[in-house]
Amino acid sequence: MRKITKKLSLLPFVILFYGALLTINFGCSSSEKDEDKSIIDFKISEIINVTESSAVINANLNTSGKENVLFRGICIAMQTNPTINDIKYEEPGNILGQYVGKFENLQHNSKYYARPYIRTNSTTIYGNELTFTTKTISVPTLTTTSVSSITQNSAIFNGKIENDGSSKVLSKGFYYSKTNPKPEVKDQKVESSGNSEFSSSITDLEQNTTYYVRAFASNLAGISYGQVLSFTTTSFVLPTVTTSDASSINETSAIVGGIVLNEGNTPVTQRGVCYDDFYPQPTITSNHTKDGVGIGSYTTSLTNLQPFKTYYVRAYAISAAGIAYGATIWVKTTGGNKPTVIASGRASGLSAYATVTVKTQGSDNIKDISVRCFDMDGNSVGKIISSSGWSNSNIFAPVNFEISGLSSKTKYYIVGYATNGVGTATSEKSYFSTL
């Protein structure tokens, strides 16, 4: 907390620092009045969400007294007593209450010092100092698990991240070469999506050729590699298969299928469709159906699907040459639920403080949380001047808003909103009155 008090006195002015309290005395009256005092009260309240490269710092300007506060902010540095010449977050206005600074692109495993500050017409005033240390990280550890679905011109590379090194994985994939036994940056590269287990489907390989492949992953600490695997493409000719359009799609089922246009140079011994709700290129290691053999068209019914969910579907055909796949289609089931949300509001002076909380997510990820204030005629009023924000990592945490621009002695109500892919849900009205 930082407090500044000005008052009149016959004594020469005295400046006294004690903790975060600054008192300046000057003037010529022994009968000073409380209304002649000017107190500034502000501090950093907490430092949260510290990662290897970022942190969120919450501060409060509780009172500004008679000072004309032009800006309030937070500054950080890797040495004590940071100033506005260091890294800073700043916002304008003599606004009371909480303000939040998010600092990114910080150095990992480093100690930082943080202080709040305010800027007036004539000076910059600093508050209490707190410290935090960003997380220690290391390069990921990973394994090149296998090479699968090998044909004369394609293969699927598979990898697994065993440990992310306590840092977000920035990129991952595979290096491969037909000449270098230890593939590296100068060789061919493919990046992968997915989580800890990932794969990439490679095409345009040369038939009957030996290749070397190894997985890679990088984070802020650097890049690391899995072990090298080798494989040899075949000289067979794969079947040709296409994926048919889906039909009869409802909440839990859909009709899909495919066509084996030709069998290549060996018979098709199994055909069907692969489907997955995560991987855009499903294989027979995912969910799959078995729908006969040989050339021609076929259909199958996918059941026990989830409402309002996207599935990736593609036809496949297996012969001695390997596995052939058709193009991937998207099948999105119908139905689904909106989120449920509650809200509360209270008045403070001519401002309102609202809290919005998501109770259930519904059938899809939350995309937005907001609030609006209305007068009793149903007109939208006020202006949101601050928000504590929300995170996909904790959608059920309350989100706080400050709304200004209200009239005195007036009744209002607020409504909270939460939106997912199905739609926007609204809370019950929460009524309050200004004084």
PDB file of N, CA and C in Angstrom, residues 61-108:
ATOM      1  N   LEU A  61      -5.851   0.654  -6.937  1.00  0.00           N
ATOM      2  CA  LEU A  61      -5.823   2.065  -6.548  1.00  0.00           C
ATOM      3  C   LEU A  61      -7.068   2.290  -5.705  1.00  0.00           C
ATOM      4  N   ASN A  62      -6.902   2.242  -4.372  1.00  0.00           N
ATOM      5  CA  ASN A  62      -8.055   2.295  -3.478  1.00  0.00           C
ATOM      6  C   ASN A  62      -8.597   3.712  -3.316  1.00  0.00           C
ATOM      7  N   THR A  63      -7.701   4.696  -3.135  1.00  0.00           N
ATOM      8  CA  THR A  63      -8.117   6.094  -3.029  1.00  0.00           C
ATOM      9  C   THR A  63      -7.107   6.970  -3.738  1.00  0.00           C
ATOM     10  N   SER A  64      -7.576   8.039  -4.360  1.00  0.00           N
ATOM     11  CA  SER A  64      -6.674   8.980  -5.017  1.00  0.00           C
ATOM     12  C   SER A  64      -6.734  10.365  -4.388  1.00  0.00           C
ATOM     13  N   GLY A  65      -7.601  10.517  -3.380  1.00  0.00           N
ATOM     14  CA  GLY A  65      -7.675  11.812  -2.708  1.00  0.00           C
ATOM     15  C   GLY A  65      -7.947  12.954  -3.677  1.00  0.00           C
ATOM     16  N   LYS A  66      -7.184  14.044  -3.514  1.00  0.00           N
ATOM     17  CA  LYS A  66      -7.350  15.204  -4.395  1.00  0.00           C
ATOM     18  C   LYS A  66      -6.303  15.244  -5.492  1.00  0.00           C
ATOM     19  N   GLU A  67      -5.499  14.178  -5.586  1.00  0.00           N
ATOM     20  CA  GLU A  67      -4.474  14.152  -6.622  1.00  0.00           C
ATOM     21  C   GLU A  67      -5.106  13.910  -7.997  1.00  0.00           C
ATOM     22  N   ASN A  68      -4.579  14.555  -8.991  1.00  0.00           N
ATOM     23  CA  ASN A  68      -5.023  14.334 -10.369  1.00  0.00           C
ATOM     24  C   ASN A  68      -4.161  13.218 -10.962  1.00  0.00           C
ATOM     25  N   VAL A  69      -4.636  11.993 -10.807  1.00  0.00           N
ATOM     26  CA  VAL A  69      -3.886  10.833 -11.303  1.00  0.00           C
ATOM     27  C   VAL A  69      -4.100  10.716 -12.815  1.00  0.00           C
ATOM     28  N   LEU A  70      -3.022  10.894 -13.563  1.00  0.00           N
ATOM     29  CA  LEU A  70      -3.118  10.814 -15.025  1.00  0.00           C
ATOM     30  C   LEU A  70      -3.022   9.380 -15.512  1.00  0.00           C
ATOM     31  N   PHE A  71      -2.156   8.591 -14.871  1.00  0.00           N
ATOM     32  CA  PHE A  71      -1.954   7.200 -15.278  1.00  0.00           C
ATOM     33  C   PHE A  71      -1.722   6.346 -14.039  1.00  0.00           C
ATOM     34  N   ARG A  72      -2.144   5.105 -14.109  1.00  0.00           N
ATOM     35  CA  ARG A  72      -1.772   4.124 -13.099  1.00  0.00           C
ATOM     36  C   ARG A  72      -1.166   2.928 -13.814  1.00  0.00           C
ATOM     37  N   GLY A  73      -0.215   2.258 -13.166  1.00  0.00           N
ATOM     38  CA  GLY A  73       0.448   1.183 -13.872  1.00  0.00           C
ATOM     39  C   GLY A  73       1.249   0.281 -12.952  1.00  0.00           C
ATOM     40  N   ILE A  74       1.988  -0.630 -13.578  1.00  0.00           N
ATOM     41  CA  ILE A  74       2.858  -1.578 -12.889  1.00  0.00           C
ATOM     42  C   ILE A  74       4.152  -1.668 -13.695  1.00  0.00           C
ATOM     43  N   CYS A  75       5.296  -1.636 -13.029  1.00  0.00           N
ATOM     44  CA  CYS A  75       6.569  -1.788 -13.730  1.00  0.00           C
ATOM     45  C   CYS A  75       7.333  -2.959 -13.126  1.00  0.00           C
ATOM     46  N   ILE A  76       8.101  -3.642 -13.968  1.00  0.00           N
ATOM     47  CA  ILE A  76       8.893  -4.772 -13.499  1.00  0.00           C
ATOM     48  C   ILE A  76      10.303  -4.682 -14.082  1.00  0.00           C
ATOM     49  N   ALA A  77      11.241  -5.327 -13.391  1.00  0.00           N
ATOM     50  CA  ALA A  77      12.625  -5.372 -13.862  1.00  0.00           C
ATOM     51  C   ALA A  77      13.320  -6.528 -13.155  1.00  0.00           C
ATOM     52  N   MET A  78      14.508  -6.851 -13.624  1.00  0.00           N
ATOM     53  CA  MET A  78      15.281  -7.933 -13.021  1.00  0.00           C
ATOM     54  C   MET A  78      16.209  -7.405 -11.918  1.00  0.00           C
ATOM     55  N   GLN A  79      15.993  -6.141 -11.530  1.00  0.00           N
ATOM     56  CA  GLN A  79      16.699  -5.589 -10.389  1.00  0.00           C
ATOM     57  C   GLN A  79      15.669  -4.887  -9.508  1.00  0.00           C
ATOM     58  N   THR A  80      16.049  -4.645  -8.258  1.00  0.00           N
ATOM     59  CA  THR A  80      15.118  -4.043  -7.322  1.00  0.00           C
ATOM     60  C   THR A  80      14.788  -2.603  -7.728  1.00  0.00           C
ATOM     61  N   ASN A  81      13.674  -2.093  -7.210  1.00  0.00           N
ATOM     62  CA  ASN A  81      13.191  -0.740  -7.474  1.00  0.00           C
ATOM     63  C   ASN A  81      12.993  -0.467  -8.970  1.00  0.00           C
ATOM     64  N   PRO A  82      12.183  -1.283  -9.655  1.00  0.00           N
ATOM     65  CA  PRO A  82      11.908  -1.002 -11.067  1.00  0.00           C
ATOM     66  C   PRO A  82      11.208   0.342 -11.230  1.00  0.00           C
ATOM     67  N   THR A  83      11.417   0.965 -12.392  1.00  0.00           N
ATOM     68  CA  THR A  83      10.804   2.254 -12.680  1.00  0.00           C
ATOM     69  C   THR A  83      10.060   2.180 -14.008  1.00  0.00           C
ATOM     70  N   ILE A  84       9.448   3.301 -14.376  1.00  0.00           N
ATOM     71  CA  ILE A  84       8.708   3.351 -15.638  1.00  0.00           C
ATOM     72  C   ILE A  84       9.628   3.286 -16.848  1.00  0.00           C
ATOM     73  N   ASN A  85      10.918   3.359 -16.624  1.00  0.00           N
ATOM     74  CA  ASN A  85      11.867   3.174 -17.731  1.00  0.00           C
ATOM     75  C   ASN A  85      12.139   1.703 -18.013  1.00  0.00           C
ATOM     76  N   ASP A  86      11.635   0.820 -17.137  1.00  0.00           N
ATOM     77  CA  ASP A  86      11.772  -0.623 -17.346  1.00  0.00           C
ATOM     78  C   ASP A  86      10.511  -1.159 -18.034  1.00  0.00           C
ATOM     79  N   ILE A  87      10.292  -2.446 -17.955  1.00  0.00           N
ATOM     80  CA  ILE A  87       9.077  -3.038 -18.535  1.00  0.00           C
ATOM     81  C   ILE A  87       7.881  -2.551 -17.728  1.00  0.00           C
ATOM     82  N   LYS A  88       6.827  -2.124 -18.416  1.00  0.00           N
ATOM     83  CA  LYS A  88       5.699  -1.577 -17.671  1.00  0.00           C
ATOM     84  C   LYS A  88       4.374  -1.872 -18.370  1.00  0.00           C
ATOM     85  N   TYR A  89       3.328  -1.868 -17.543  1.00  0.00           N
ATOM     86  CA  TYR A  89       1.942  -1.834 -18.018  1.00  0.00           C
ATOM     87  C   TYR A  89       1.339  -0.544 -17.488  1.00  0.00           C
ATOM     88  N   GLU A  90       0.605   0.184 -18.340  1.00  0.00           N
ATOM     89  CA  GLU A  90       0.057   1.468 -17.926  1.00  0.00           C
ATOM     90  C   GLU A  90      -1.299   1.680 -18.558  1.00  0.00           C
ATOM     91  N   GLU A  91      -2.207   2.294 -17.781  1.00  0.00           N
ATOM     92  CA  GLU A  91      -3.507   2.670 -18.333  1.00  0.00           C
ATOM     93  C   GLU A  91      -3.871   4.068 -17.839  1.00  0.00           C
ATOM     94  N   PRO A  92      -4.608   4.827 -18.643  1.00  0.00           N
ATOM     95  CA  PRO A  92      -4.905   6.215 -18.286  1.00  0.00           C
ATOM     96  C   PRO A  92      -6.099   6.330 -17.343  1.00  0.00           C
ATOM     97  N   GLY A  93      -6.185   7.476 -16.674  1.00  0.00           N
ATOM     98  CA  GLY A  93      -7.389   7.828 -15.957  1.00  0.00           C
ATOM     99  C   GLY A  93      -7.276   7.689 -14.452  1.00  0.00           C
ATOM    100  N   ASN A  94      -8.018   8.538 -13.748  1.00  0.00           N
ATOM    101  CA  ASN A  94      -8.082   8.506 -12.292  1.00  0.00           C
ATOM    102  C   ASN A  94      -9.195   7.536 -11.899  1.00  0.00           C
ATOM    103  N   ILE A  95      -8.972   6.227 -12.136  1.00  0.00           N
ATOM    104  CA  ILE A  95      -9.990   5.198 -11.946  1.00  0.00           C
ATOM    105  C   ILE A  95      -9.644   4.385 -10.713  1.00  0.00           C
ATOM    106  N   LEU A  96     -10.556   4.303  -9.766  1.00  0.00           N
ATOM    107  CA  LEU A  96     -10.320   3.528  -8.565  1.00  0.00           C
ATOM    108  C   LEU A  96     -10.602   2.058  -8.816  1.00  0.00           C
ATOM    109  N   GLY A  97     -10.028   1.212  -7.973  1.00  0.00           N
ATOM    110  CA  GLY A  97     -10.286  -0.217  -8.073  1.00  0.00           C
ATOM    111  C   GLY A  97      -9.105  -0.983  -8.638  1.00  0.00           C
ATOM    112  N   GLN A  98      -9.394  -2.225  -8.956  1.00  0.00           N
ATOM    113  CA  GLN A  98      -8.331  -3.124  -9.415  1.00  0.00           C
ATOM    114  C   GLN A  98      -7.939  -2.849 -10.868  1.00  0.00           C
ATOM    115  N   TYR A  99      -6.659  -3.010 -11.151  1.00  0.00           N
ATOM    116  CA  TYR A  99      -6.198  -3.046 -12.534  1.00  0.00           C
ATOM    117  C   TYR A  99      -5.169  -4.159 -12.672  1.00  0.00           C
ATOM    118  N   VAL A 100      -5.104  -4.707 -13.866  1.00  0.00           N
ATOM    119  CA  VAL A 100      -4.352  -5.944 -14.091  1.00  0.00           C
ATOM    120  C   VAL A 100      -3.358  -5.747 -15.228  1.00  0.00           C
ATOM    121  N   GLY A 101      -2.106  -6.112 -14.974  1.00  0.00           N
ATOM    122  CA  GLY A 101      -1.079  -6.072 -16.006  1.00  0.00           C
ATOM    123  C   GLY A 101      -0.592  -7.470 -16.330  1.00  0.00           C
ATOM    124  N   LYS A 102      -0.622  -7.849 -17.607  1.00  0.00           N
ATOM    125  CA  LYS A 102      -0.079  -9.137 -18.023  1.00  0.00           C
ATOM    126  C   LYS A 102       1.236  -8.900 -18.739  1.00  0.00           C
ATOM    127  N   PHE A 103       2.285  -9.550 -18.252  1.00  0.00           N
ATOM    128  CA  PHE A 103       3.620  -9.376 -18.795  1.00  0.00           C
ATOM    129  C   PHE A 103       4.039 -10.662 -19.487  1.00  0.00           C
ATOM    130  N   GLU A 104       4.478 -10.534 -20.740  1.00  0.00           N
ATOM    131  CA  GLU A 104       4.852 -11.684 -21.544  1.00  0.00           C
ATOM    132  C   GLU A 104       6.281 -11.525 -22.065  1.00  0.00           C
ATOM    133  N   ASN A 105       6.760 -12.579 -22.709  1.00  0.00           N
ATOM    134  CA  ASN A 105       8.108 -12.599 -23.289  1.00  0.00           C
ATOM    135  C   ASN A 105       9.178 -12.366 -22.220  1.00  0.00           C
ATOM    136  N   LEU A 106       8.952 -12.905 -21.023  1.00  0.00           N
ATOM    137  CA  LEU A 106       9.939 -12.802 -19.956  1.00  0.00           C
ATOM    138  C   LEU A 106      10.963 -13.927 -20.088  1.00  0.00           C
ATOM    139  N   GLN A 107      12.088 -13.768 -19.431  1.00  0.00           N
ATOM    140  CA  GLN A 107      13.118 -14.804 -19.436  1.00  0.00           C
ATOM    141  C   GLN A 107      12.757 -15.888 -18.431  1.00  0.00           C
ATOM    142  N   HIS A 108      12.955 -17.144 -18.832  1.00  0.00           N
ATOM    143  CA  HIS A 108      12.624 -18.239 -17.922  1.00  0.00           C
ATOM    144  C   HIS A 108      13.671 -18.345 -16.819  1.00  0.00           C
TER     145      HIS A 108
END
